[in-house]
Amino acid sequence: MTKKVGTMADMGEDLGKIYQTVIDRNPGEPEFHQAVHEVVSTLTPVFERHPHYADQRVLERICEPERQIIFRVPWMNDKNEIEINRAFRVEFNSALGPYKGGLRFHPSVYLGIIKFLGFEQIFKNALTGMPIGGGKGGSDFDPKGRSDAEVMRFCQSFMTELYRHMGEYTDVPAGDIGVGGREIGYLFGQYKRITNRYESGVLTGKGLGWGGSLVRTEATGYGTVFFAREMLTKIGQSFDGARVSVSGSGNVAIYAVQKAQELGAKVVAMSDSGGYIVDEAGIDLDLVREIKEVRRGRISEYVDARSSAHYSTEGSLWDVPVTVALPSATQNELHAQHAATLAKNGCVVVAEGANMPCTPEATTILTEAKVAFGPGKAANAGGVATSALEMQQNAARDNWTFEQTERRLEEIMVDIHEACATTAEDYGDPGNYVLGANIAGFIDVADAMIAHGVI
Ligand code: NDP
Ligand code: 2IT
């Protein structure tokens, strides 16, 4: 929890009261408070321009999830011992379509994390322009060090409860931290077995041979780079020849690096939860993929094969001077001090590949230093947008080519950038992507909710 979150400094009295109610009704969930604060603190001009949003109490309704499911996941490990995890699905808002959002398997998962992610997802999904509502789920299960058989048994037990809440017109999960192609396969298999339905559109991020979409794997990282490219263009710069750092070395990070390199950037640093690597010769992405995707190893192994690189657990990846920083690991990984160092070293664009990786203080420092800042709900929306394209292909029983799908993704990211930029201008704060994203997303959701009546 940060000072800024506690003080309600930048809200009017009415919005401050709404935010205080969220804190009171959701104790012990600082990440959820932080996500709500970030949105509410930008909405004053909307409420001034459109007073009926206050009369309809639409913001209070958005802050209260439509449904929250918490369940037990018992399963047997390889030693034939019983293990018990806790799992969640928060079905936050269905004004624009079925609940849509990923599943996170990580030991840090608890209700507050899932609620922050679900809340962000509402506005992100609205920004994509696709017919998808917002939801998120996951478990405190830690897949690290587990055998494939253990992961399969966990996924089967998890789905044995979750399936009754899902459906292609109800709730459509996908991956997030700790949930990739392997996990989606086991989850889909169990859903199909229990329901006796080959309902392709019920999960996204599926394998290419059984209903998945080309580009979904790459989509979040590619989309973040497309968004950052638009931000750079706006200030007369480009990725060509730019130095870039990308935190994390999972799904989002790997494909952000790939697209940035394709656009001519030199990516010099990546990380995982153990530490970070710096390679002044430029990151060898094939090596990273071999370590992380094939061996499921540690990023430290990179330096064994690259004499130009070093690995560190001291300091931070954000100490490395770069023009563009793409935080793509996890929430609150980029702090005030990191932001100050990035700005001092000449960074001009920070775009969030992860969800809420920058702390509120870091965002303030970047903004004050005139570093363009792209918030996750806009910059990383390419993943869920391509999930919606996967649902579209499933509904039509069709498969699009890589080029066709990537073109759609690129158009969507350009449109989201444009919507954020023009909304920020319209509300008198050009260049403020946080304000633009929050207001543009909020208006779409609020208008649909009002049209649906008091439900
Ligand atoms: P992965 O599980 O594929 O990779 C996560 C990466 O982040 C790993 O390198 C991991 O390191 C690192 N990481 C995770 N937790 C921590 C932590 N507590 N501290 C430091 N490093 C950490 O996940 P994704 O790449 O899918 O997700 C990354 C971020 O992007 C998340 O914020 C997610 O919500 C967001 N996102 C993902 C989308 C998707 O389509 N997958 C879409 C939009 C946003 P290690 O290997 O050591 O655990
Ligand atoms: O945070 C996110 O947008 C995701 N993890 C992707 C969600 C999805 O349904 O594809």
Short mmCIF file of C-alpha atoms and ligand atoms in Angstrom, two decimals:
data_model
loop_
_atom_site.label_atom_id
_atom_site.label_comp_id
_atom_site.label_asym_id
_atom_site.label_seq_id
_atom_site.Cartn_x
_atom_site.Cartn_y
_atom_site.Cartn_z
CA MET A 1 0.00 0.00 0.00
CA THR A 2 1.32 3.40 -0.91
CA LYS A 3 0.86 6.83 0.56
CA LYS A 4 -0.86 8.02 -2.58
CA VAL A 5 -3.39 5.19 -2.45
CA GLY A 6 -4.22 6.03 1.16
CA THR A 7 -4.64 9.77 0.77
CA MET A 8 -7.18 9.98 -2.06
CA ALA A 9 -5.32 13.17 -2.96
CA ASP A 10 -6.48 13.42 -6.55
CA MET A 11 -10.19 12.62 -6.30
CA GLY A 12 -13.13 14.87 -5.61
CA GLU A 13 -15.18 14.28 -2.48
CA ASP A 14 -17.76 11.98 -4.13
CA LEU A 15 -15.22 9.76 -5.87
CA GLY A 16 -13.13 9.73 -2.68
CA LYS A 17 -16.13 8.32 -0.81
CA ILE A 18 -16.62 5.61 -3.42
CA TYR A 19 -12.95 4.66 -3.17
CA GLN A 20 -13.10 4.63 0.65
CA THR A 21 -16.07 2.26 0.47
CA VAL A 22 -14.03 -0.09 -1.74
CA ILE A 23 -11.24 -0.10 0.88
CA ASP A 24 -13.71 -0.71 3.73
CA ARG A 25 -15.57 -3.50 1.93
CA ASN A 26 -12.41 -5.28 0.71
CA PRO A 27 -9.97 -5.23 3.64
CA GLY A 28 -6.49 -6.71 3.26
CA GLU A 29 -6.44 -6.48 -0.53
CA PRO A 30 -3.88 -3.72 -1.30
CA GLU A 31 -3.38 -4.68 -4.97
CA PHE A 32 -7.13 -4.41 -5.59
CA HIS A 33 -7.21 -1.01 -3.83
CA GLN A 34 -4.26 0.12 -5.96
CA ALA A 35 -5.96 -0.88 -9.23
CA VAL A 36 -9.23 0.82 -8.23
CA HIS A 37 -7.38 3.95 -7.11
CA GLU A 38 -5.59 4.23 -10.43
CA VAL A 39 -8.90 4.23 -12.31
CA VAL A 40 -10.99 6.32 -9.91
CA SER A 41 -8.34 9.03 -9.61
CA THR A 42 -8.70 9.77 -13.34
CA LEU A 43 -12.50 9.87 -13.58
CA THR A 44 -13.37 13.30 -12.11
CA PRO A 45 -13.60 15.02 -15.53
CA VAL A 46 -15.94 12.28 -16.82
CA PHE A 47 -18.31 12.67 -13.89
CA GLU A 48 -18.26 16.44 -14.36
CA ARG A 49 -19.13 16.10 -18.04
CA HIS A 50 -21.66 13.25 -17.60
CA PRO A 51 -23.41 13.63 -14.21
CA HIS A 52 -25.79 10.73 -14.96
CA TYR A 53 -22.97 8.24 -14.24
CA ALA A 54 -23.13 9.36 -10.61
CA ASP A 55 -26.96 9.12 -10.49
CA GLN A 56 -26.78 5.58 -11.89
CA ARG A 57 -24.09 4.62 -9.30
CA VAL A 58 -22.32 2.91 -12.16
CA LEU A 59 -18.81 3.18 -10.68
CA GLU A 60 -19.91 1.61 -7.38
CA ARG A 61 -21.49 -1.21 -9.36
CA ILE A 62 -18.33 -1.74 -11.44
CA CYS A 63 -16.21 -1.99 -8.27
CA GLU A 64 -18.37 -4.83 -6.92
CA PRO A 65 -17.74 -8.13 -8.80
CA GLU A 66 -20.88 -9.72 -10.25
CA ARG A 67 -19.83 -13.10 -8.79
CA GLN A 68 -16.84 -14.47 -6.84
CA ILE A 69 -16.11 -18.18 -6.68
CA ILE A 70 -13.60 -19.68 -4.21
CA PHE A 71 -13.01 -23.42 -4.17
CA ARG A 72 -10.82 -26.23 -2.89
CA VAL A 73 -8.51 -28.14 -5.23
CA PRO A 74 -7.37 -31.44 -3.70
CA TRP A 75 -4.95 -33.56 -5.74
CA MET A 76 -2.32 -36.32 -5.39
CA ASN A 77 1.38 -35.57 -5.88
CA ASP A 78 3.90 -38.06 -7.29
CA LYS A 79 4.59 -39.45 -3.81
CA ASN A 80 0.90 -40.33 -3.49
CA GLU A 81 0.43 -37.60 -0.87
CA ILE A 82 -2.66 -35.42 -0.83
CA GLU A 83 -2.11 -31.71 -1.53
CA ILE A 84 -4.73 -29.00 -1.16
CA ASN A 85 -4.79 -25.66 -2.95
CA ARG A 86 -7.23 -22.79 -2.99
CA ALA A 87 -8.59 -21.49 -6.28
CA PHE A 88 -10.60 -18.49 -7.44
CA ARG A 89 -12.65 -17.20 -10.32
CA VAL A 90 -13.87 -13.62 -10.06
CA GLU A 91 -16.56 -12.94 -12.66
CA PHE A 92 -16.28 -9.18 -12.51
CA ASN A 93 -18.34 -7.63 -15.27
CA SER A 94 -20.39 -8.99 -18.18
CA ALA A 95 -21.73 -5.74 -19.63
CA LEU A 96 -19.86 -6.14 -22.93
CA GLY A 97 -19.72 -9.94 -23.28
CA PRO A 98 -18.96 -13.19 -21.44
CA TYR A 99 -16.44 -12.90 -18.61
CA LYS A 100 -13.00 -13.15 -20.21
CA GLY A 101 -9.57 -13.28 -18.62
CA GLY A 102 -6.69 -15.51 -17.70
CA LEU A 103 -5.89 -18.00 -14.95
CA ARG A 104 -2.78 -17.46 -12.82
CA PHE A 105 -1.03 -20.31 -10.99
CA HIS A 106 1.50 -18.80 -8.56
CA PRO A 107 2.07 -19.21 -4.81
CA SER A 108 1.37 -15.49 -4.24
CA VAL A 109 -2.22 -15.79 -5.56
CA TYR A 110 -5.01 -14.81 -3.15
CA LEU A 111 -8.36 -13.10 -3.62
CA GLY A 112 -6.88 -9.56 -3.73
CA ILE A 113 -4.57 -10.42 -6.65
CA ILE A 114 -7.38 -12.00 -8.65
CA LYS A 115 -9.65 -9.01 -7.96
CA PHE A 116 -7.04 -6.49 -9.09
CA LEU A 117 -6.47 -8.47 -12.27
CA GLY A 118 -10.21 -8.92 -12.88
CA PHE A 119 -10.87 -5.23 -12.34
CA GLU A 120 -8.12 -4.23 -14.81
CA GLN A 121 -9.47 -6.76 -17.27
CA ILE A 122 -12.87 -5.02 -17.47
CA PHE A 123 -11.38 -1.84 -18.94
CA LYS A 124 -8.69 -3.61 -20.97
CA ASN A 125 -11.27 -5.80 -22.66
CA ALA A 126 -13.47 -2.78 -23.37
CA LEU A 127 -10.51 -1.03 -25.02
CA THR A 128 -10.03 -3.93 -27.45
CA GLY A 129 -13.43 -3.12 -28.97
CA MET A 130 -14.24 -6.84 -28.87
CA PRO A 131 -17.41 -8.25 -27.21
CA ILE A 132 -15.80 -9.50 -24.00
CA GLY A 133 -16.52 -8.81 -20.33
CA GLY A 134 -13.95 -8.99 -17.55
CA GLY A 135 -12.93 -11.84 -15.24
CA LYS A 136 -9.86 -13.50 -13.78
CA GLY A 137 -9.01 -16.65 -11.89
CA GLY A 138 -6.23 -18.80 -10.58
CA SER A 139 -4.76 -20.67 -7.69
CA ASP A 140 -1.93 -20.57 -5.15
CA PHE A 141 -0.60 -23.77 -6.78
CA ASP A 142 3.10 -23.44 -7.71
CA PRO A 143 3.91 -25.32 -10.92
CA LYS A 144 7.67 -24.82 -10.45
CA GLY A 145 9.48 -28.10 -9.91
CA ARG A 146 6.31 -30.16 -10.47
CA SER A 147 6.25 -33.05 -12.92
CA ASP A 148 3.94 -32.99 -15.96
CA ALA A 149 1.82 -35.67 -14.25
CA GLU A 150 1.40 -33.50 -11.14
CA VAL A 151 0.45 -30.46 -13.22
CA MET A 152 -2.08 -32.61 -15.11
CA ARG A 153 -3.69 -33.95 -11.93
CA PHE A 154 -3.86 -30.45 -10.46
CA CYS A 155 -5.47 -29.06 -13.66
CA GLN A 156 -7.99 -31.92 -13.76
CA SER A 157 -9.05 -31.35 -10.15
CA PHE A 158 -9.22 -27.57 -10.72
CA MET A 159 -11.46 -28.02 -13.77
CA THR A 160 -13.68 -30.57 -12.01
CA GLU A 161 -15.03 -27.62 -10.01
CA LEU A 162 -14.58 -24.71 -12.41
CA TYR A 163 -16.33 -26.32 -15.42
CA ARG A 164 -19.82 -25.64 -13.99
CA HIS A 165 -19.15 -21.88 -14.07
CA MET A 166 -17.77 -21.79 -17.62
CA GLY A 167 -19.22 -21.73 -21.12
CA GLU A 168 -18.50 -19.94 -24.37
CA TYR A 169 -21.36 -17.53 -23.64
CA THR A 170 -20.67 -17.39 -19.89
CA ASP A 171 -17.02 -17.34 -18.89
CA VAL A 172 -13.97 -18.02 -21.06
CA PRO A 173 -10.63 -18.43 -19.21
CA ALA A 174 -7.12 -18.40 -20.74
CA GLY A 175 -3.51 -18.35 -19.49
CA ASP A 176 -1.54 -15.93 -17.33
CA ILE A 177 1.51 -16.42 -15.07
CA GLY A 178 2.17 -20.15 -14.67
CA VAL A 179 -0.55 -21.14 -17.14
CA GLY A 180 0.62 -21.76 -20.73
CA GLY A 181 -0.11 -24.21 -23.53
CA ARG A 182 0.51 -27.31 -21.39
CA GLU A 183 -1.94 -26.26 -18.68
CA ILE A 184 -4.62 -25.10 -21.16
CA GLY A 185 -4.39 -28.55 -22.81
CA TYR A 186 -5.04 -30.40 -19.54
CA LEU A 187 -7.82 -27.97 -18.59
CA PHE A 188 -9.54 -28.28 -21.96
CA GLY A 189 -9.28 -32.08 -21.92
CA GLN A 190 -10.97 -32.30 -18.53
CA TYR A 191 -13.70 -29.80 -19.52
CA LYS A 192 -14.44 -31.83 -22.64
CA ARG A 193 -14.52 -35.09 -20.69
CA ILE A 194 -16.86 -33.84 -17.95
CA THR A 195 -19.29 -32.02 -20.23
CA ASN A 196 -19.10 -34.38 -23.23
CA ARG A 197 -18.96 -31.25 -25.39
CA TYR A 198 -16.23 -30.16 -27.81
CA GLU A 199 -16.87 -26.54 -26.97
CA SER A 200 -13.78 -24.92 -28.52
CA GLY A 201 -14.72 -21.37 -27.59
CA VAL A 202 -14.74 -22.10 -23.85
CA LEU A 203 -10.98 -21.62 -23.36
CA THR A 204 -8.40 -19.66 -25.33
CA GLY A 205 -4.68 -20.20 -25.81
CA LYS A 206 -5.43 -23.69 -27.13
CA GLY A 207 -2.94 -25.72 -29.19
CA LEU A 208 -2.88 -25.05 -32.94
CA GLY A 209 -4.04 -28.58 -33.78
CA TRP A 210 -7.21 -28.40 -31.64
CA GLY A 211 -8.84 -25.00 -31.99
CA GLY A 212 -6.06 -22.58 -31.09
CA SER A 213 -5.29 -19.46 -33.06
CA LEU A 214 -2.03 -18.59 -34.75
CA VAL A 215 -0.43 -15.53 -33.06
CA ARG A 216 -2.17 -16.08 -29.66
CA THR A 217 1.13 -17.26 -28.14
CA GLU A 218 2.97 -14.23 -29.47
CA ALA A 219 0.10 -11.76 -29.09
CA THR A 220 0.70 -10.06 -25.75
CA GLY A 221 4.39 -9.40 -26.34
CA TYR A 222 3.89 -8.41 -29.99
CA GLY A 223 0.96 -6.18 -29.02
CA THR A 224 2.97 -4.41 -26.34
CA VAL A 225 5.68 -3.63 -28.88
CA PHE A 226 3.11 -2.39 -31.43
CA PHE A 227 1.70 -0.10 -28.73
CA ALA A 228 5.18 1.13 -27.72
CA ARG A 229 6.00 1.69 -31.41
CA GLU A 230 2.97 4.01 -31.68
CA MET A 231 4.13 5.85 -28.54
CA LEU A 232 7.60 6.26 -30.04
CA THR A 233 6.20 7.49 -33.36
CA LYS A 234 4.21 10.15 -31.51
CA ILE A 235 7.47 11.61 -30.13
CA GLY A 236 9.35 11.25 -33.40
CA GLN A 237 11.36 8.16 -32.45
CA SER A 238 11.40 4.47 -33.36
CA PHE A 239 12.58 1.03 -32.25
CA ASP A 240 15.23 1.01 -34.98
CA GLY A 241 18.58 1.10 -33.16
CA ALA A 242 16.93 1.72 -29.76
CA ARG A 243 18.28 0.04 -26.61
CA VAL A 244 15.52 -1.88 -24.84
CA SER A 245 15.13 -3.81 -21.58
CA VAL A 246 12.35 -6.34 -20.94
CA SER A 247 11.76 -7.78 -17.48
CA GLY A 248 10.64 -11.38 -17.11
CA SER A 249 11.43 -14.23 -19.48
CA GLY A 250 8.00 -15.83 -19.77
CA ASN A 251 5.39 -15.69 -22.49
CA VAL A 252 4.97 -11.92 -22.66
CA ALA A 253 8.66 -11.06 -22.31
CA ILE A 254 9.91 -13.54 -24.92
CA TYR A 255 7.61 -12.33 -27.68
CA ALA A 256 8.10 -8.67 -26.78
CA VAL A 257 11.83 -9.22 -27.29
CA GLN A 258 11.19 -11.03 -30.57
CA LYS A 259 9.09 -8.21 -32.07
CA ALA A 260 11.36 -5.45 -30.73
CA GLN A 261 14.35 -7.16 -32.34
CA GLU A 262 12.40 -7.55 -35.59
CA LEU A 263 11.84 -3.78 -35.55
CA GLY A 264 15.59 -3.17 -35.22
CA ALA A 265 15.94 -2.74 -31.46
CA LYS A 266 18.88 -3.99 -29.43
CA VAL A 267 17.45 -5.75 -26.36
CA VAL A 268 20.15 -5.76 -23.68
CA ALA A 269 18.47 -7.12 -20.52
CA MET A 270 15.91 -9.72 -19.34
CA SER A 271 15.14 -11.35 -15.97
CA ASP A 272 13.25 -13.94 -13.96
CA SER A 273 12.32 -14.07 -10.29
CA GLY A 274 15.92 -15.05 -9.41
CA GLY A 275 17.87 -12.20 -11.06
CA TYR A 276 18.65 -10.52 -14.37
CA ILE A 277 21.00 -10.86 -17.32
CA VAL A 278 22.68 -8.08 -19.27
CA ASP A 279 24.06 -8.87 -22.71
CA GLU A 280 25.64 -5.88 -24.44
CA ALA A 281 25.92 -7.93 -27.65
CA GLY A 282 22.11 -8.14 -27.69
CA ILE A 283 19.94 -10.90 -26.19
CA ASP A 284 20.15 -14.26 -27.98
CA LEU A 285 16.44 -15.09 -27.92
CA ASP A 286 16.83 -18.66 -29.20
CA LEU A 287 18.97 -19.38 -26.16
CA VAL A 288 16.43 -17.78 -23.78
CA ARG A 289 13.63 -19.84 -25.36
CA GLU A 290 15.65 -23.06 -25.07
CA ILE A 291 16.25 -22.33 -21.36
CA LYS A 292 12.76 -21.12 -20.42
CA GLU A 293 10.37 -22.85 -22.86
CA VAL A 294 12.13 -26.19 -23.39
CA ARG A 295 14.20 -26.82 -20.24
CA ARG A 296 11.92 -24.79 -17.93
CA GLY A 297 15.20 -23.60 -16.37
CA ARG A 298 16.55 -20.39 -14.81
CA ILE A 299 17.66 -17.26 -16.67
CA SER A 300 21.03 -17.52 -14.87
CA GLU A 301 21.85 -20.47 -17.19
CA TYR A 302 22.10 -17.97 -20.08
CA VAL A 303 25.58 -16.78 -19.09
CA ASP A 304 26.96 -20.34 -19.27
CA ALA A 305 26.61 -20.14 -23.06
CA ARG A 306 27.26 -16.39 -23.70
CA SER A 307 30.58 -14.79 -22.79
CA SER A 308 29.19 -11.32 -23.66
CA ALA A 309 26.61 -11.59 -20.84
CA HIS A 310 26.58 -11.35 -17.09
CA TYR A 311 24.00 -12.39 -14.51
CA SER A 312 23.22 -10.40 -11.38
CA THR A 313 21.08 -10.67 -8.29
CA GLU A 314 22.25 -7.27 -7.03
CA GLY A 315 20.67 -3.96 -8.02
CA SER A 316 18.05 -4.09 -10.73
CA LEU A 317 17.50 -4.63 -14.39
CA TRP A 318 16.13 -1.08 -14.44
CA ASP A 319 19.63 0.28 -13.64
CA VAL A 320 20.66 -0.64 -17.21
CA PRO A 321 20.48 2.48 -19.45
CA VAL A 322 17.83 2.06 -22.18
CA THR A 323 15.56 4.15 -24.41
CA VAL A 324 12.54 1.86 -24.01
CA ALA A 325 11.61 -0.26 -20.96
CA LEU A 326 8.96 -2.99 -21.16
CA PRO A 327 8.20 -4.37 -17.68
CA SER A 328 6.71 -7.81 -18.47
CA ALA A 329 7.04 -9.97 -15.34
CA THR A 330 4.62 -9.14 -12.54
CA GLN A 331 2.83 -6.46 -10.46
CA ASN A 332 4.78 -3.77 -8.58
CA GLU A 333 8.17 -4.83 -9.92
CA LEU A 334 9.24 -1.31 -11.02
CA HIS A 335 9.55 1.06 -8.04
CA ALA A 336 10.10 4.80 -7.62
CA GLN A 337 13.89 4.47 -7.52
CA HIS A 338 13.88 2.39 -10.70
CA ALA A 339 11.72 4.99 -12.44
CA ALA A 340 14.06 7.79 -11.39
CA THR A 341 17.08 5.84 -12.69
CA LEU A 342 15.39 5.04 -16.00
CA ALA A 343 14.48 8.71 -16.51
CA LYS A 344 17.97 9.90 -15.57
CA ASN A 345 19.50 7.44 -18.05
CA GLY A 346 17.44 8.82 -20.94
CA CYS A 347 14.51 6.39 -21.17
CA VAL A 348 11.68 7.93 -23.24
CA VAL A 349 9.00 5.20 -23.26
CA VAL A 350 7.81 2.73 -20.63
CA ALA A 351 5.05 0.36 -21.81
CA GLU A 352 3.63 -2.26 -19.43
CA GLY A 353 3.63 -5.79 -20.85
CA ALA A 354 2.67 -7.09 -17.39
CA ASN A 355 -0.39 -6.09 -15.37
CA MET A 356 0.38 -3.14 -13.04
CA PRO A 357 4.18 -3.68 -12.94
CA CYS A 358 4.85 -0.02 -12.08
CA THR A 359 4.02 1.20 -8.58
CA PRO A 360 1.92 4.39 -8.36
CA GLU A 361 5.01 6.34 -7.22
CA ALA A 362 7.00 5.03 -10.20
CA THR A 363 4.23 6.12 -12.58
CA THR A 364 4.19 9.59 -11.05
CA ILE A 365 7.97 9.94 -11.37
CA LEU A 366 7.92 8.82 -15.01
CA THR A 367 5.09 11.21 -15.84
CA GLU A 368 6.80 14.15 -14.12
CA ALA A 369 10.03 13.35 -15.97
CA LYS A 370 8.06 13.42 -19.28
CA VAL A 371 8.72 9.73 -19.98
CA ALA A 372 5.76 8.48 -22.05
CA PHE A 373 3.95 5.84 -20.00
CA GLY A 374 1.67 3.16 -21.49
CA PRO A 375 -0.44 1.42 -18.80
CA GLY A 376 -0.92 -2.35 -18.99
CA LYS A 377 -4.66 -2.25 -19.61
CA ALA A 378 -3.86 -0.62 -22.95
CA ALA A 379 -0.33 -1.80 -23.77
CA ASN A 380 -0.83 -5.51 -23.02
CA ALA A 381 -4.37 -5.81 -24.40
CA GLY A 382 -3.11 -7.67 -27.49
CA GLY A 383 -3.23 -11.01 -25.66
CA VAL A 384 -6.87 -10.89 -24.75
CA ALA A 385 -7.75 -9.27 -28.08
CA THR A 386 -6.23 -12.24 -29.89
CA SER A 387 -8.12 -14.53 -27.51
CA ALA A 388 -11.27 -12.86 -28.83
CA LEU A 389 -10.02 -13.52 -32.37
CA GLU A 390 -9.55 -17.17 -31.36
CA MET A 391 -13.18 -17.26 -30.14
CA GLN A 392 -14.25 -15.70 -33.43
CA GLN A 393 -12.44 -18.42 -35.42
CA ASN A 394 -13.91 -21.14 -33.17
CA ALA A 395 -17.45 -19.78 -33.65
CA ALA A 396 -16.97 -19.78 -37.42
CA ARG A 397 -15.11 -23.14 -37.36
CA ASP A 398 -12.37 -21.37 -39.27
CA ASN A 399 -8.58 -20.92 -39.09
CA TRP A 400 -6.92 -17.70 -40.17
CA THR A 401 -3.35 -17.41 -41.43
CA PHE A 402 -0.55 -16.00 -39.30
CA GLU A 403 -0.37 -12.86 -41.45
CA GLN A 404 -4.13 -12.22 -41.32
CA THR A 405 -4.25 -12.68 -37.55
CA GLU A 406 -1.17 -10.56 -36.89
CA ARG A 407 -2.60 -7.80 -39.10
CA ARG A 408 -5.81 -7.78 -37.00
CA LEU A 409 -3.75 -7.65 -33.80
CA GLU A 410 -1.68 -4.76 -35.13
CA GLU A 411 -4.81 -2.84 -36.19
CA ILE A 412 -6.37 -3.38 -32.76
CA MET A 413 -3.24 -2.09 -30.97
CA VAL A 414 -3.05 0.97 -33.24
CA ASP A 415 -6.76 1.62 -32.54
CA ILE A 416 -6.28 1.29 -28.77
CA HIS A 417 -3.35 3.71 -28.90
CA GLU A 418 -5.45 6.14 -30.91
CA ALA A 419 -8.42 5.84 -28.53
CA CYS A 420 -6.18 6.51 -25.50
CA ALA A 421 -4.42 9.44 -27.18
CA THR A 422 -7.57 11.15 -28.49
CA THR A 423 -9.49 10.62 -25.22
CA ALA A 424 -6.58 12.15 -23.26
CA GLU A 425 -6.62 15.16 -25.61
CA ASP A 426 -10.39 15.46 -25.44
CA TYR A 427 -10.18 15.57 -21.63
CA GLY A 428 -7.44 18.22 -21.68
CA ASP A 429 -4.38 16.14 -20.78
CA PRO A 430 -2.60 15.18 -24.03
CA GLY A 431 -0.06 12.38 -23.69
CA ASN A 432 -1.65 11.01 -20.51
CA TYR A 433 -2.29 7.42 -21.61
CA VAL A 434 -3.45 6.41 -18.12
CA LEU A 435 -6.26 8.94 -18.21
CA GLY A 436 -7.08 8.12 -21.84
CA ALA A 437 -7.24 4.36 -21.25
CA ASN A 438 -9.30 4.60 -18.07
CA ILE A 439 -11.83 7.06 -19.45
CA ALA A 440 -12.26 5.36 -22.84
CA GLY A 441 -12.70 1.93 -21.19
CA PHE A 442 -14.97 3.23 -18.44
CA ILE A 443 -17.40 5.00 -20.80
CA ASP A 444 -17.94 1.88 -22.93
CA VAL A 445 -18.67 -0.29 -19.90
CA ALA A 446 -20.76 2.33 -18.09
CA ASP A 447 -22.97 3.04 -21.12
CA ALA A 448 -23.68 -0.68 -21.65
CA MET A 449 -24.51 -1.15 -17.95
CA ILE A 450 -26.91 1.78 -17.97
CA ALA A 451 -28.63 0.42 -21.08
CA HIS A 452 -29.11 -2.93 -19.30
CA GLY A 453 -30.90 -1.35 -16.34
CA VAL A 454 -30.25 -1.83 -12.66
CA ILE A 455 -28.87 -5.39 -12.61
P1 NDP B 1 4.85 -16.47 -17.45
O1 NDP B 1 4.51 -17.38 -16.34
O2 NDP B 1 5.02 -17.01 -18.81
O3 NDP B 1 6.19 -15.66 -17.10
C1 NDP B 1 6.27 -14.88 -15.96
C2 NDP B 1 7.66 -14.27 -15.90
O4 NDP B 1 7.69 -13.30 -14.87
C3 NDP B 1 8.73 -15.28 -15.56
O5 NDP B 1 9.95 -14.88 -16.09
C4 NDP B 1 8.76 -15.22 -14.04
O6 NDP B 1 9.99 -15.63 -13.46
C5 NDP B 1 8.55 -13.74 -13.82
N1 NDP B 1 7.89 -13.54 -12.53
C6 NDP B 1 6.69 -14.04 -12.15
N2 NDP B 1 6.41 -13.69 -10.90
C7 NDP B 1 7.45 -12.98 -10.48
C8 NDP B 1 7.76 -12.35 -9.27
N3 NDP B 1 6.92 -12.40 -8.21
N4 NDP B 1 8.92 -11.65 -9.19
C9 NDP B 1 9.76 -11.60 -10.24
N5 NDP B 1 9.53 -12.19 -11.42
C10 NDP B 1 8.40 -12.86 -11.54
O7 NDP B 1 3.71 -15.34 -17.42
P2 NDP B 1 3.31 -14.30 -18.57
O8 NDP B 1 4.49 -13.92 -19.37
O9 NDP B 1 2.11 -14.84 -19.25
O10 NDP B 1 2.81 -13.05 -17.69
C11 NDP B 1 3.68 -11.97 -17.35
C12 NDP B 1 2.84 -10.76 -17.01
O11 NDP B 1 2.06 -10.38 -18.14
C13 NDP B 1 1.83 -10.93 -15.86
O12 NDP B 1 1.68 -9.70 -15.19
C14 NDP B 1 0.53 -11.24 -16.61
O13 NDP B 1 -0.60 -10.93 -15.82
C15 NDP B 1 0.68 -10.30 -17.79
N6 NDP B 1 -0.13 -10.60 -18.97
C16 NDP B 1 -0.09 -11.83 -19.56
C17 NDP B 1 -0.83 -12.07 -20.70
C18 NDP B 1 -0.77 -13.36 -21.43
O14 NDP B 1 -1.41 -13.47 -22.48
N7 NDP B 1 0.00 -14.36 -20.98
C19 NDP B 1 -1.72 -11.04 -21.25
C20 NDP B 1 -1.62 -9.76 -20.61
C21 NDP B 1 -0.87 -9.58 -19.49
P3 NDP B 1 10.13 -17.13 -12.90
O15 NDP B 1 10.27 -18.00 -14.11
O16 NDP B 1 11.36 -17.08 -12.05
O17 NDP B 1 8.88 -17.39 -12.11
O1 2IT B 2 -4.06 -10.33 -18.47
C1 2IT B 2 -4.51 -10.75 -19.55
O2 2IT B 2 -5.07 -9.99 -20.37
C2 2IT B 2 -4.36 -12.17 -19.87
N1 2IT B 2 -3.76 -12.91 -19.09
C3 2IT B 2 -4.97 -12.74 -21.12
C4 2IT B 2 -6.43 -13.01 -20.93
C5 2IT B 2 -7.11 -13.77 -22.05
O3 2IT B 2 -8.29 -14.11 -21.84
O4 2IT B 2 -6.52 -14.01 -23.10
#
